[in-house]
XYZ file of N, CA and C in Angstrom:
192
model
N 0.837 -1.174 0.000
C 0.000 0.000 0.000
C 0.886 1.243 0.000
N 0.482 2.235 -0.774
C 1.267 3.460 -0.873
C 1.056 4.384 0.310
N 1.833 5.423 0.331
C 1.729 6.413 1.395
C 0.433 7.206 1.254
N -0.164 7.603 2.371
C -1.318 8.505 2.274
C -0.844 9.889 1.826
N -1.726 10.623 1.203
C -1.376 11.940 0.677
C -1.956 13.034 1.556
N -1.161 14.060 1.792
C -1.607 15.233 2.537
C -1.394 16.449 1.648
N -2.420 17.282 1.523
C -2.351 18.462 0.670
C -2.122 19.707 1.522
N -1.146 20.518 1.126
C -0.851 21.774 1.818
C -0.947 22.936 0.834
N -1.547 24.028 1.288
C -1.588 25.253 0.497
C -0.659 26.261 1.133
N 0.210 26.839 0.340
C 1.198 27.797 0.835
C 0.524 28.997 1.499
N -0.590 29.446 0.944
C -1.217 30.649 1.490
C -1.929 30.409 2.823
N -1.894 29.191 3.351
C -2.406 28.920 4.698
C -1.401 29.317 5.784
N -0.174 29.635 5.393
C 0.893 29.919 6.346
C 1.384 31.348 6.159
N 1.679 32.006 7.269
C 2.105 33.407 7.183
C 3.561 33.551 6.735
N 4.380 32.517 6.959
C 5.774 32.587 6.521
C 6.150 31.307 5.778
N 7.173 31.431 4.962
C 7.685 30.269 4.243
C 8.264 29.253 5.224
N 8.855 29.734 6.302
C 9.434 28.835 7.307
C 8.357 27.950 7.956
N 7.208 28.539 8.293
C 6.102 27.759 8.864
C 5.619 26.706 7.869
N 5.526 27.096 6.617
C 5.090 26.192 5.556
C 6.052 25.007 5.428
N 7.348 25.302 5.348
C 8.357 24.251 5.202
C 8.373 23.322 6.417
N 8.197 23.880 7.613
C 8.165 23.069 8.829
C 6.997 22.090 8.799
N 5.822 22.575 8.409
C 4.641 21.710 8.330
C 4.834 20.632 7.263
N 5.377 21.025 6.128
C 5.619 20.080 5.031
C 6.569 18.964 5.481
N 7.650 19.337 6.129
C 8.624 18.360 6.610
C 8.026 17.452 7.681
N 7.196 18.016 8.557
C 6.580 17.235 9.630
C 5.683 16.136 9.038
N 4.856 16.474 8.068
C 3.982 15.468 7.464
C 4.782 14.419 6.692
N 5.837 14.840 6.037
C 6.684 13.886 5.304
C 7.375 12.928 6.278
N 7.840 13.446 7.407
C 8.523 12.613 8.401
C 7.627 11.530 8.981
N 6.334 11.827 9.117
C 5.441 10.824 9.712
C 4.822 9.911 8.659
N 5.297 10.008 7.413
C 4.919 9.023 6.422
C 3.952 9.447 5.336
N 3.621 10.739 5.270
C 2.724 11.210 4.220
C 3.498 11.593 2.964
N 2.864 11.411 1.831
C 3.338 12.017 0.586
C 2.689 13.388 0.571
N 3.486 14.445 0.535
C 2.966 15.800 0.671
C 2.892 16.468 -0.699
N 1.688 16.910 -1.053
C 1.464 17.660 -2.283
C 1.239 19.107 -1.873
N 1.964 20.027 -2.510
C 1.855 21.430 -2.121
C 1.322 22.268 -3.272
N 0.530 23.263 -2.902
C -0.037 24.214 -3.858
C 0.393 25.604 -3.439
N 0.731 26.413 -4.422
C 1.197 27.756 -4.120
C 0.165 28.823 -4.444
N -0.924 28.451 -5.087
C -1.978 29.413 -5.356
C -3.304 28.677 -5.412
N -4.354 29.405 -5.608
C -5.663 28.782 -5.666
C -6.341 28.791 -4.311
N -7.594 28.394 -4.323
C -8.387 28.422 -3.107
C -8.399 27.051 -2.456
N -8.013 26.992 -1.190
C -7.932 25.728 -0.483
C -9.293 25.125 -0.164
N -10.367 25.878 -0.301
C -11.686 25.327 -0.008
C -12.319 24.640 -1.222
N -11.609 24.595 -2.329
C -12.110 23.916 -3.516
C -11.910 22.406 -3.377
N -12.788 21.641 -3.973
C -12.689 20.188 -3.934
C -11.540 19.731 -4.840
N -10.521 19.139 -4.254
C -9.337 18.729 -5.006
C -9.672 17.678 -6.058
N -10.638 16.828 -5.784
C -10.990 15.784 -6.736
C -11.594 16.374 -8.013
N -12.382 17.421 -7.874
C -12.943 18.094 -9.043
C -11.828 18.690 -9.883
N -10.853 19.300 -9.231
C -9.719 19.884 -9.949
C -8.907 18.838 -10.690
N -8.668 17.708 -10.060
C -7.896 16.634 -10.699
C -8.664 16.064 -11.882
N -9.970 15.851 -11.721
C -10.788 15.338 -12.823
C -10.767 16.305 -14.007
N -10.857 17.594 -13.731
C -10.823 18.598 -14.789
C -9.473 18.600 -15.496
N -8.402 18.490 -14.733
C -7.064 18.438 -15.311
C -6.916 17.244 -16.247
N -7.371 16.082 -15.809
C -7.289 14.867 -16.633
C -8.158 15.014 -17.879
N -9.359 15.532 -17.710
C -10.276 15.729 -18.840
C -9.651 16.666 -19.874
N -9.089 17.782 -19.412
C -8.453 18.725 -20.336
C -7.257 18.097 -21.040
N -6.473 17.338 -20.311
C -5.315 16.663 -20.910
C -5.776 15.657 -21.966
N -6.800 14.886 -21.632
C -7.327 13.892 -22.565
C -7.825 14.578 -23.836
N -8.544 15.671 -23.680
C -9.056 16.397 -24.840
C -7.920 16.938 -25.689
N -6.865 17.441 -25.043
C -5.699 17.944 -25.783
C -5.017 16.829 -26.552
N -4.885 15.663 -25.932
C -4.212 14.528 -26.572
C -5.018 13.971 -27.741
N -6.323 13.882 -27.587
C -7.157 13.282 -28.634
C -7.419 14.256 -29.769
N -7.309 15.561 -29.536
C -7.548 16.529 -30.615
C -6.363 16.605 -31.563
N -5.184 16.138 -31.136
C -3.991 16.145 -31.980
C -4.007 15.047 -33.032
N -4.836 14.021 -32.858
C -4.820 12.879 -33.771
C -5.677 13.114 -34.971
């Protein structure tokens, strides 16, 4: 089984040092940490990933 994933948004932290500390802490306890530097953290991440895949698929299939 793979590592669980934890999502961090940079704009949740007032300093870069706080952000890096939190990122390292989650990585140390066994999480795969995915970080975002912009965007709204209250958005559903699954919707964003589905949209990204859909757009990529459309780009790939339109080239053929």
